[in-house]
Amino acid sequence: MEQDLILAGRVLSFAASPFDAGGVAAAVEDHEALAISAGKIAAVGSLAALTAARPEAPVIDHGDRLILPGFVDAHAHYPQTAIIASWGKRLIDWLNTYTFPEEMRFGEAGYAEEIAARYLDLTAACGTTTMASYCTIHPESVEALFTAAQARGQRVVAGKTCMDRNAPEGLRDTAQSAYDDSAALLHRWHGVDRISYAITPRFSPTSTPEQLEALGALWAEHPDCLMQTHLSEQLDEIEWMHQLFPDARDYLDSYETFGLLREGAVFGHAIHLQPREKDRLREVGASLVHCPTSNTFIGSGLFDMGGLMAAGHRIGLATDTGGGSSFSMLRTMAAAYEVAQLKGTALHASQLLWLATQGAATALHLEDKVGNLAAGMEADLVVLDLASTPAIAQRASRATDLWEAVFPTIMMGDDRAIAEVRIAGRKVV
Ligand code: GUN
Ligand code: ZN
């Protein structure tokens, strides 16, 4: 059993969402220290109280650094690690030109293991401690990510990506094999240590109605799993979906018809939504995941954070690696700020931090485990240096409050701002 530990610094925790009516002051609490015991947060509070209760525990003093929940990336494609930042294409061409050839390689277990390790190293360096990742159609790609995450004690959600049409030979399964392989992986991994399985049809255009129906049936048999897919990312994609599903009222209907819409559904992008789609998504409590660096990089459009939050949607934040152009949730928060500005909403620093932690955790139905620093939560955390470069330091030095001090790091920070990362209490960076 690892020894208890106390971390002192500026510990931020969420009493509520800073998007809720009470505003920032009611939502965010500022503590002096937190105590870690057996991989969990034992307490947050004053340093004197925590040390008095644990006189034997060593204290690591982070001074005026910020101690936050580890970042949660609610939508990523770890197999796209090596093709991140590929030039010049929009969604469908980008998939065909860069993504599908790379994903083809993951039938080889050794390659999948190499990229899974590289991906977990790169994301940990950016302070990301939990992610929901797509894999490829190959069960080997799922085994590789789960095995690597398990060895690191890391909480991960992932699933075999299912595609049985409109993908090249060698990157297609069938309705039956998608069901069988997904079921076998789910039985082997779901709920093991910190691993969760998510049923993962890539998106309607690459699945036949038979495959979506089979995956809907699998989800009905395993209602505690998440189901993740893509929704209304680009206008061309929506038009293509309508050709492939002529009876669908809208994009969401191509999932709804096959039992793939309810609470626990996690939809990436959700940019070009019809009024009926917004109403249904909110009614059932499905999750929307905003992927801002991807949406600008692939030229998809502007997510309506202000409008969708005000309407009461469940929303998380994500990189969408490698359609997204960064592994960093700091860079992703900056992009979310910029996209919201273009839609007429200025997101507060507390709202950006919430989206990248508790918001993303809530989108993945993990909010009772990660995404906050409170007694009983898993001890995944990140320590931010708010003066990590000369440019950031000179701006932060003028700050008159915490939020003004942290905002330059959100907008300009990168992995140099990540002073320490802990997963289940264990220091990994
Ligand atoms: N839609 C279907 N597959 C993908 C993908 O891999 N990345 C993005 N950004 N959108 C998709
Ligand atoms: Zn995606």
GROMACS .gro file of C-alpha atoms and ligand atoms in nm:
model
  441
    1MET     CA    1   0.000   0.000   0.000
    2GLU     CA    2   0.138   0.336  -0.101
    3GLN     CA    3   0.198   0.592   0.170
    4ASP     CA    4  -0.051   0.876   0.222
    5LEU     CA    5   0.057   1.203   0.063
    6ILE     CA    6  -0.039   1.568   0.094
    7LEU     CA    7  -0.013   1.815  -0.195
    8ALA     CA    8  -0.021   2.184  -0.111
    9GLY     CA    9  -0.096   2.453  -0.371
   10ARG     CA   10  -0.403   2.623  -0.511
   11VAL     CA   11  -0.646   2.331  -0.522
   12LEU     CA   12  -0.956   2.395  -0.732
   13SER     CA   13  -1.271   2.192  -0.696
   14PHE     CA   14  -1.619   2.227  -0.843
   15ALA     CA   15  -1.922   2.255  -0.616
   16ALA     CA   16  -2.138   2.298  -0.928
   17SER     CA   17  -2.104   2.376  -1.296
   18PRO     CA   18  -1.987   2.732  -1.366
   19PHE     CA   19  -2.243   2.731  -1.650
   20ASP     CA   20  -2.524   2.707  -1.393
   21ALA     CA   21  -2.715   3.007  -1.271
   22GLY     CA   22  -2.511   3.057  -0.951
   23GLY     CA   23  -2.209   3.155  -1.161
   24VAL     CA   24  -1.839   3.115  -1.099
   25ALA     CA   25  -1.824   3.219  -0.737
   26ALA     CA   26  -2.076   2.956  -0.632
   27ALA     CA   27  -1.931   2.688  -0.856
   28VAL     CA   28  -1.558   2.689  -0.781
   29GLU     CA   29  -1.390   2.635  -0.446
   30ASP     CA   30  -1.028   2.716  -0.372
   31HIS     CA   31  -0.843   2.504  -0.112
   32GLU     CA   32  -0.489   2.499   0.029
   33ALA     CA   33  -0.420   2.130   0.001
   34LEU     CA   34  -0.543   1.781  -0.075
   35ALA     CA   35  -0.459   1.445   0.077
   36ILE     CA   36  -0.416   1.127  -0.127
   37SER     CA   37  -0.464   0.782   0.018
   38ALA     CA   38  -0.470   0.448  -0.169
   39GLY     CA   39  -0.509   0.613  -0.510
   40LYS     CA   40  -0.804   0.827  -0.405
   41ILE     CA   41  -0.850   1.177  -0.274
   42ALA     CA   42  -0.897   1.143   0.100
   43ALA     CA   43  -0.971   1.509   0.171
   44VAL     CA   44  -0.936   1.865   0.048
   45GLY     CA   45  -0.909   2.160   0.283
   46SER     CA   46  -0.665   2.367   0.484
   47LEU     CA   47  -0.305   2.247   0.502
   48ALA     CA   48  -0.309   2.266   0.881
   49ALA     CA   49  -0.614   2.042   0.909
   50LEU     CA   50  -0.486   1.788   0.657
   51THR     CA   51  -0.141   1.760   0.815
   52ALA     CA   52  -0.289   1.742   1.167
   53ALA     CA   53  -0.500   1.445   1.059
   54ARG     CA   54  -0.200   1.278   0.884
   55PRO     CA   55   0.115   1.373   1.075
   56GLU     CA   56   0.316   1.098   0.903
   57ALA     CA   57   0.226   1.196   0.547
   58PRO     CA   58   0.492   1.379   0.344
   59VAL     CA   59   0.386   1.721   0.210
   60ILE     CA   60   0.474   1.825  -0.145
   61ASP     CA   61   0.444   2.202  -0.163
   62HIS     CA   62   0.351   2.335  -0.506
   63GLY     CA   63   0.343   2.695  -0.385
   64ASP     CA   64   0.118   2.907  -0.605
   65ARG     CA   65   0.079   2.645  -0.874
   66LEU     CA   66  -0.275   2.536  -0.957
   67ILE     CA   67  -0.381   2.181  -0.870
   68LEU     CA   68  -0.667   2.062  -1.091
   69PRO     CA   69  -0.840   1.736  -1.175
   70GLY     CA   70  -0.651   1.558  -1.455
   71PHE     CA   71  -0.788   1.655  -1.793
   72VAL     CA   72  -1.054   1.433  -1.949
   73ASP     CA   73  -1.060   1.407  -2.329
   74ALA     CA   74  -1.410   1.294  -2.422
   75HIS     CA   75  -1.342   1.203  -2.788
   76ALA     CA   76  -1.014   1.092  -2.947
   77HIS     CA   77  -0.883   0.846  -3.204
   78TYR     CA   78  -0.558   0.706  -3.064
   79PRO     CA   79  -0.485   0.523  -3.394
   80GLN     CA   80  -0.456   0.866  -3.563
   81THR     CA   81  -0.162   0.969  -3.342
   82ALA     CA   82   0.096   0.936  -3.620
   83ILE     CA   83  -0.109   1.123  -3.882
   84ILE     CA   84  -0.204   1.426  -3.670
   85ALA     CA   85  -0.159   1.755  -3.859
   86SER     CA   86  -0.202   1.613  -4.210
   87TRP     CA   87  -0.251   1.889  -4.465
   88GLY     CA   88  -0.523   2.014  -4.687
   89LYS     CA   89  -0.833   1.790  -4.676
   90ARG     CA   90  -1.189   1.808  -4.551
   91LEU     CA   91  -1.363   1.528  -4.364
   92ILE     CA   92  -1.441   1.262  -4.626
   93ASP     CA   93  -1.116   1.318  -4.823
   94TRP     CA   94  -0.920   1.339  -4.500
   95LEU     CA   95  -1.058   1.000  -4.392
   96ASN     CA   96  -0.981   0.840  -4.729
   97THR     CA   97  -0.641   0.999  -4.781
   98TYR     CA   98  -0.484   0.988  -4.436
   99THR     CA   99  -0.697   0.808  -4.180
  100PHE     CA  100  -0.805   0.484  -4.342
  101PRO     CA  101  -0.456   0.388  -4.473
  102GLU     CA  102  -0.311   0.448  -4.126
  103GLU     CA  103  -0.591   0.262  -3.944
  104MET     CA  104  -0.530  -0.034  -4.177
  105ARG     CA  105  -0.200  -0.095  -3.997
  106PHE     CA  106  -0.361  -0.173  -3.660
  107GLY     CA  107  -0.434  -0.534  -3.749
  108GLU     CA  108  -0.073  -0.586  -3.653
  109ALA     CA  109  -0.063  -0.609  -3.273
  110GLY     CA  110   0.294  -0.482  -3.246
  111TYR     CA  111   0.213  -0.161  -3.430
  112ALA     CA  112  -0.103  -0.105  -3.224
  113GLU     CA  113   0.100  -0.150  -2.904
  114GLU     CA  114   0.366   0.096  -3.019
  115ILE     CA  115   0.111   0.367  -3.102
  116ALA     CA  116  -0.099   0.305  -2.789
  117ALA     CA  117   0.210   0.358  -2.571
  118ARG     CA  118   0.314   0.665  -2.768
  119TYR     CA  119  -0.038   0.810  -2.744
  120LEU     CA  120  -0.062   0.757  -2.367
  121ASP     CA  121   0.284   0.914  -2.320
  122LEU     CA  122   0.197   1.218  -2.531
  123THR     CA  123  -0.139   1.276  -2.363
  124ALA     CA  124   0.000   1.228  -2.011
  125ALA     CA  125   0.264   1.493  -2.088
  126CYS     CA  126  -0.027   1.728  -2.162
  127GLY     CA  127  -0.203   1.648  -1.835
  128THR     CA  128  -0.472   1.420  -1.980
  129THR     CA  129  -0.547   1.133  -1.744
  130THR     CA  130  -0.871   0.991  -1.891
  131MET     CA  131  -0.990   0.966  -2.249
  132ALA     CA  132  -1.266   0.812  -2.457
  133SER     CA  133  -1.094   0.679  -2.766
  134TYR     CA  134  -1.203   0.511  -3.082
  135CYS     CA  135  -0.981   0.221  -3.186
  136THR     CA  136  -0.986   0.063  -3.536
  137ILE     CA  137  -1.196  -0.225  -3.666
  138HIS     CA  138  -0.926  -0.463  -3.539
  139PRO     CA  139  -0.975  -0.620  -3.194
  140GLU     CA  140  -0.594  -0.602  -3.163
  141SER     CA  141  -0.620  -0.223  -3.153
  142VAL     CA  142  -0.856  -0.239  -2.855
  143GLU     CA  143  -0.644  -0.495  -2.673
  144ALA     CA  144  -0.337  -0.274  -2.722
  145LEU     CA  145  -0.495   0.038  -2.572
  146PHE     CA  146  -0.666  -0.136  -2.281
  147THR     CA  147  -0.355  -0.338  -2.194
  148ALA     CA  148  -0.136  -0.027  -2.194
  149ALA     CA  149  -0.388   0.174  -1.990
  150GLN     CA  150  -0.433  -0.108  -1.740
  151ALA     CA  151  -0.056  -0.130  -1.688
  152ARG     CA  152  -0.055   0.245  -1.613
  153GLY     CA  153  -0.353   0.222  -1.378
  154GLN     CA  154  -0.533   0.463  -1.606
  155ARG     CA  155  -0.906   0.517  -1.655
  156VAL     CA  156  -0.991   0.476  -2.024
  157VAL     CA  157  -1.310   0.436  -2.225
  158ALA     CA  158  -1.269   0.282  -2.571
  159GLY     CA  159  -1.419   0.047  -2.822
  160LYS     CA  160  -1.369  -0.129  -3.151
  161THR     CA  161  -1.467   0.105  -3.434
  162CYS     CA  162  -1.727  -0.067  -3.651
  163MET     CA  163  -1.754  -0.009  -4.029
  164ASP     CA  164  -1.907  -0.241  -4.284
  165ARG     CA  165  -1.935  -0.012  -4.586
  166ASN     CA  166  -1.773   0.290  -4.752
  167ALA     CA  167  -1.431   0.196  -4.619
  168PRO     CA  168  -1.150   0.022  -4.808
  169GLU     CA  169  -1.103  -0.352  -4.829
  170GLY     CA  170  -0.918  -0.458  -4.516
  171LEU     CA  171  -1.091  -0.196  -4.304
  172ARG     CA  172  -1.442  -0.337  -4.309
  173ASP     CA  173  -1.611  -0.578  -4.074
  174THR     CA  174  -1.968  -0.708  -4.111
  175ALA     CA  175  -2.282  -0.661  -3.907
  176GLN     CA  176  -2.225  -1.001  -3.747
  177SER     CA  177  -1.850  -0.971  -3.685
  178ALA     CA  178  -1.894  -0.618  -3.546
  179TYR     CA  179  -2.146  -0.756  -3.299
  180ASP     CA  180  -1.937  -1.062  -3.212
  181ASP     CA  181  -1.602  -0.883  -3.178
  182SER     CA  182  -1.753  -0.593  -2.981
  183ALA     CA  183  -1.935  -0.835  -2.750
  184ALA     CA  184  -1.619  -1.039  -2.688
  185LEU     CA  185  -1.413  -0.727  -2.607
  186LEU     CA  186  -1.689  -0.590  -2.388
  187HIS     CA  187  -1.710  -0.912  -2.189
  188ARG     CA  188  -1.334  -0.928  -2.152
  189TRP     CA  189  -1.271  -0.567  -2.053
  190HIS     CA  190  -1.575  -0.369  -1.938
  191GLY     CA  191  -1.539  -0.289  -1.568
  192VAL     CA  192  -1.194  -0.448  -1.537
  193ASP     CA  193  -0.978  -0.218  -1.321
  194ARG     CA  194  -1.040   0.130  -1.464
  195ILE     CA  195  -1.141   0.019  -1.815
  196SER     CA  196  -1.485   0.082  -1.970
  197TYR     CA  197  -1.604  -0.045  -2.304
  198ALA     CA  198  -1.794   0.184  -2.541
  199ILE     CA  199  -1.991   0.042  -2.833
  200THR     CA  200  -1.848   0.235  -3.129
  201PRO     CA  201  -2.008   0.256  -3.472
  202ARG     CA  202  -1.778   0.504  -3.652
  203PHE     CA  203  -2.065   0.706  -3.808
  204SER     CA  204  -2.377   0.628  -4.007
  205PRO     CA  205  -2.212   0.657  -4.351
  206THR     CA  206  -1.973   0.367  -4.279
  207SER     CA  207  -2.236   0.133  -4.133
  208THR     CA  208  -2.520  -0.051  -4.304
  209PRO     CA  209  -2.861  -0.042  -4.138
  210GLU     CA  210  -2.797  -0.408  -4.045
  211GLN     CA  211  -2.478  -0.315  -3.859
  212LEU     CA  212  -2.641  -0.025  -3.673
  213GLU     CA  213  -2.925  -0.257  -3.577
  214ALA     CA  214  -2.684  -0.523  -3.450
  215LEU     CA  215  -2.498  -0.264  -3.241
  216GLY     CA  216  -2.827  -0.126  -3.112
  217ALA     CA  217  -2.914  -0.478  -2.999
  218LEU     CA  218  -2.574  -0.519  -2.830
  219TRP     CA  219  -2.624  -0.189  -2.647
  220ALA     CA  220  -2.969  -0.299  -2.529
  221GLU     CA  221  -2.806  -0.613  -2.386
  222HIS     CA  222  -2.543  -0.401  -2.206
  223PRO     CA  223  -2.723  -0.084  -2.103
  224ASP     CA  224  -2.450   0.031  -1.863
  225CYS     CA  225  -2.200   0.077  -2.151
  226LEU     CA  226  -2.160   0.399  -2.337
  227MET     CA  227  -2.220   0.421  -2.712
  228GLN     CA  228  -1.996   0.669  -2.896
  229THR     CA  229  -2.020   0.790  -3.255
  230HIS     CA  230  -2.007   1.102  -3.475
  231LEU     CA  231  -2.297   1.335  -3.552
  232SER     CA  232  -2.341   1.624  -3.798
  233GLU     CA  233  -1.980   1.729  -3.835
  234GLN     CA  234  -1.975   1.857  -4.196
  235LEU     CA  235  -2.248   1.957  -4.441
  236ASP     CA  236  -2.121   1.717  -4.713
  237GLU     CA  237  -2.133   1.435  -4.461
  238ILE     CA  238  -2.496   1.514  -4.373
  239GLU     CA  239  -2.592   1.516  -4.740
  240TRP     CA  240  -2.419   1.180  -4.788
  241MET     CA  241  -2.598   1.038  -4.484
  242HIS     CA  242  -2.933   1.140  -4.639
  243GLN     CA  243  -2.844   0.953  -4.961
  244LEU     CA  244  -2.754   0.643  -4.761
  245PHE     CA  245  -3.052   0.660  -4.523
  246PRO     CA  246  -3.331   0.808  -4.740
  247ASP     CA  247  -3.595   0.749  -4.472
  248ALA     CA  248  -3.404   0.931  -4.196
  249ARG     CA  249  -3.572   1.252  -4.082
  250ASP     CA  250  -3.230   1.393  -3.994
  251TYR     CA  251  -2.881   1.264  -3.904
  252LEU     CA  252  -2.979   1.175  -3.548
  253ASP     CA  253  -3.266   0.967  -3.680
  254SER     CA  254  -3.016   0.737  -3.856
  255TYR     CA  255  -2.906   0.635  -3.504
  256GLU     CA  256  -3.239   0.666  -3.327
  257THR     CA  257  -3.409   0.421  -3.567
  258PHE     CA  258  -3.163   0.149  -3.468
  259GLY     CA  259  -3.175   0.190  -3.089
  260LEU     CA  260  -2.863   0.409  -3.074
  261LEU     CA  261  -3.012   0.710  -2.899
  262ARG     CA  262  -3.060   0.737  -2.525
  263GLU     CA  263  -2.872   0.855  -2.219
  264GLY     CA  264  -2.521   0.712  -2.246
  265ALA     CA  265  -2.493   0.801  -2.614
  266VAL     CA  266  -2.190   1.024  -2.674
  267PHE     CA  267  -2.199   1.219  -3.000
  268GLY     CA  268  -1.881   1.381  -3.129
  269HIS     CA  269  -1.907   1.723  -3.301
  270ALA     CA  270  -2.286   1.787  -3.322
  271ILE     CA  271  -2.235   2.112  -3.510
  272HIS     CA  272  -2.506   2.135  -3.776
  273LEU     CA  273  -2.809   2.028  -3.573
  274GLN     CA  274  -3.174   2.062  -3.672
  275PRO     CA  275  -3.425   2.180  -3.409
  276ARG     CA  276  -3.569   1.827  -3.376
  277GLU     CA  277  -3.224   1.684  -3.317
  278LYS     CA  278  -3.148   1.935  -3.043
  279ASP     CA  279  -3.480   1.866  -2.874
  280ARG     CA  280  -3.436   1.488  -2.883
  281LEU     CA  281  -3.073   1.499  -2.766
  282ARG     CA  282  -3.173   1.710  -2.467
  283GLU     CA  283  -3.486   1.509  -2.396
  284VAL     CA  284  -3.296   1.180  -2.369
  285GLY     CA  285  -2.991   1.335  -2.196
  286ALA     CA  286  -2.741   1.227  -2.462
  287SER     CA  287  -2.392   1.378  -2.450
  288LEU     CA  288  -2.247   1.620  -2.704
  289VAL     CA  289  -1.871   1.648  -2.737
  290HIS     CA  290  -1.719   1.968  -2.869
  291CYS     CA  291  -1.394   1.915  -3.062
  292PRO     CA  292  -1.285   2.271  -3.147
  293THR     CA  293  -0.934   2.220  -3.290
  294SER     CA  294  -1.074   1.953  -3.521
  295ASN     CA  295  -1.367   2.167  -3.627
  296THR     CA  296  -1.142   2.451  -3.738
  297PHE     CA  297  -0.862   2.226  -3.872
  298ILE     CA  298  -1.091   2.016  -4.097
  299GLY     CA  299  -1.311   2.317  -4.164
  300SER     CA  300  -1.629   2.167  -4.018
  301GLY     CA  301  -1.806   2.462  -3.856
  302LEU     CA  302  -1.870   2.637  -3.526
  303PHE     CA  303  -2.024   2.450  -3.233
  304ASP     CA  304  -2.289   2.654  -3.052
  305MET     CA  305  -2.164   2.622  -2.694
  306GLY     CA  306  -2.363   2.920  -2.564
  307GLY     CA  307  -2.692   2.812  -2.715
  308LEU     CA  308  -2.663   2.442  -2.637
  309MET     CA  309  -2.550   2.499  -2.277
  310ALA     CA  310  -2.833   2.745  -2.220
  311ALA     CA  311  -3.077   2.484  -2.352
  312GLY     CA  312  -2.949   2.237  -2.091
  313HIS     CA  313  -2.745   1.992  -2.298
  314ARG     CA  314  -2.482   1.763  -2.147
  315ILE     CA  315  -2.157   1.879  -2.309
  316GLY     CA  316  -1.794   1.777  -2.285
  317LEU     CA  317  -1.473   1.886  -2.452
  318ALA     CA  318  -1.228   1.684  -2.659
  319THR     CA  319  -0.926   1.691  -2.887
  320ASP     CA  320  -1.056   1.455  -3.158
  321THR     CA  321  -0.693   1.353  -3.216
  322GLY     CA  322  -0.586   1.333  -3.506
  323GLY     CA  323  -0.862   1.528  -3.687
  324GLY     CA  324  -0.794   1.765  -3.400
  325SER     CA  325  -0.458   1.936  -3.430
  326SER     CA  326  -0.334   1.894  -3.073
  327PHE     CA  327  -0.306   1.635  -2.796
  328SER     CA  328  -0.335   1.915  -2.540
  329MET     CA  329  -0.655   2.001  -2.356
  330LEU     CA  330  -0.502   2.344  -2.284
  331ARG     CA  331  -0.483   2.411  -2.658
  332THR     CA  332  -0.832   2.263  -2.690
  333MET     CA  333  -0.971   2.502  -2.426
  334ALA     CA  334  -0.812   2.792  -2.615
  335ALA     CA  335  -0.980   2.676  -2.937
  336ALA     CA  336  -1.313   2.637  -2.755
  337TYR     CA  337  -1.278   2.996  -2.636
  338GLU     CA  338  -1.206   3.117  -2.990
  339VAL     CA  339  -1.491   2.921  -3.149
  340ALA     CA  340  -1.735   3.047  -2.885
  341GLN     CA  341  -1.616   3.404  -2.948
  342LEU     CA  342  -1.702   3.359  -3.317
  343LYS     CA  343  -2.051   3.252  -3.201
  344GLY     CA  344  -2.084   3.555  -2.973
  345THR     CA  345  -2.010   3.392  -2.637
  346ALA     CA  346  -1.705   3.467  -2.419
  347LEU     CA  347  -1.644   3.156  -2.210
  348HIS     CA  348  -1.502   3.221  -1.862
  349ALA     CA  349  -1.174   3.053  -1.763
  350SER     CA  350  -1.364   2.852  -1.501
  351GLN     CA  351  -1.605   2.728  -1.769
  352LEU     CA  352  -1.317   2.622  -1.994
  353LEU     CA  353  -1.147   2.434  -1.709
  354TRP     CA  354  -1.479   2.272  -1.615
  355LEU     CA  355  -1.542   2.158  -1.974
  356ALA     CA  356  -1.198   1.991  -1.983
  357THR     CA  357  -1.247   1.814  -1.649
  358GLN     CA  358  -1.587   1.768  -1.485
  359GLY     CA  359  -1.780   1.854  -1.803
  360ALA     CA  360  -1.598   1.591  -2.008
  361ALA     CA  361  -1.630   1.343  -1.720
  362THR     CA  362  -2.003   1.411  -1.703
  363ALA     CA  363  -2.037   1.359  -2.079
  364LEU     CA  364  -1.879   1.016  -2.020
  365HIS     CA  365  -2.092   0.945  -1.709
  366LEU     CA  366  -1.773   0.927  -1.500
  367GLU     CA  367  -1.840   1.235  -1.286
  368ASP     CA  368  -1.856   1.031  -0.966
  369LYS     CA  369  -1.502   0.899  -1.032
  370VAL     CA  370  -1.290   1.161  -1.211
  371GLY     CA  371  -1.301   1.525  -1.316
  372ASN     CA  372  -1.315   1.681  -0.971
  373LEU     CA  373  -1.097   1.709  -0.662
  374ALA     CA  374  -1.312   1.599  -0.371
  375ALA     CA  375  -1.298   1.329  -0.107
  376GLY     CA  376  -1.367   0.988  -0.259
  377MET     CA  377  -1.272   1.082  -0.615
  378GLU     CA  378  -0.991   0.897  -0.790
  379ALA     CA  379  -0.662   1.082  -0.746
  380ASP     CA  380  -0.602   1.182  -1.109
  381LEU     CA  381  -0.468   1.534  -1.111
  382VAL     CA  382  -0.257   1.788  -1.291
  383VAL     CA  383  -0.042   2.066  -1.146
  384LEU     CA  384  -0.025   2.377  -1.365
  385ASP     CA  385   0.260   2.625  -1.365
  386LEU     CA  386   0.094   2.958  -1.444
  387ALA     CA  387   0.425   3.117  -1.552
  388SER     CA  388   0.564   2.845  -1.779
  389THR     CA  389   0.703   3.073  -2.051
  390PRO     CA  390   0.824   3.435  -2.045
  391ALA     CA  391   0.523   3.545  -2.251
  392ILE     CA  392   0.275   3.381  -2.014
  393ALA     CA  393   0.465   3.487  -1.702
  394GLN     CA  394   0.467   3.857  -1.793
  395ARG     CA  395   0.091   3.855  -1.856
  396ALA     CA  396   0.008   3.653  -1.546
  397SER     CA  397   0.218   3.885  -1.331
  398ARG     CA  398  -0.038   4.161  -1.395
  399ALA     CA  399  -0.331   3.945  -1.285
  400THR     CA  400  -0.551   4.078  -1.009
  401ASP     CA  401  -0.735   3.751  -0.945
  402LEU     CA  402  -0.704   3.377  -1.002
  403TRP     CA  403  -0.898   3.374  -1.328
  404GLU     CA  404  -0.688   3.645  -1.484
  405ALA     CA  405  -0.380   3.453  -1.371
  406VAL     CA  406  -0.491   3.124  -1.529
  407PHE     CA  407  -0.635   3.256  -1.855
  408PRO     CA  408  -0.295   3.325  -2.023
  409THR     CA  409  -0.198   2.962  -1.955
  410ILE     CA  410  -0.525   2.842  -2.108
  411MET     CA  411  -0.472   3.055  -2.417
  412MET     CA  412  -0.095   3.022  -2.462
  413GLY     CA  413   0.008   2.722  -2.253
  414ASP     CA  414   0.136   2.385  -2.371
  415ASP     CA  415   0.308   2.086  -2.213
  416ARG     CA  416   0.562   2.320  -2.051
  417ALA     CA  417   0.282   2.437  -1.819
  418ILE     CA  418   0.227   2.082  -1.693
  419ALA     CA  419   0.438   2.070  -1.377
  420GLU     CA  420   0.317   1.735  -1.248
  421VAL     CA  421   0.061   1.469  -1.340
  422ARG     CA  422  -0.068   1.194  -1.111
  423ILE     CA  423  -0.277   0.895  -1.207
  424ALA     CA  424  -0.445   0.720  -0.914
  425GLY     CA  425  -0.206   0.913  -0.690
  426ARG     CA  426   0.106   0.790  -0.870
  427LYS     CA  427   0.330   1.052  -1.027
  428VAL     CA  428   0.360   0.992  -1.404
  429VAL     CA  429   0.497   1.329  -1.520
  430GUN     N1  430  -1.620   1.101  -3.874
  430GUN     C1  431  -1.605   0.969  -3.893
  430GUN     N2  432  -1.481   0.927  -3.859
  430GUN     C2  433  -1.415   1.036  -3.818
  430GUN     C3  434  -1.283   1.058  -3.770
  430GUN     O1  435  -1.200   0.967  -3.760
  430GUN     N3  436  -1.252   1.186  -3.736
  430GUN     C4  437  -1.341   1.288  -3.747
  430GUN     N4  438  -1.304   1.410  -3.713
  430GUN     N5  439  -1.465   1.269  -3.793
  430GUN     C5  440  -1.502   1.146  -3.829
  431ZN      ZN  441  -1.380   1.166  -3.409
   0.00000   0.00000   0.00000
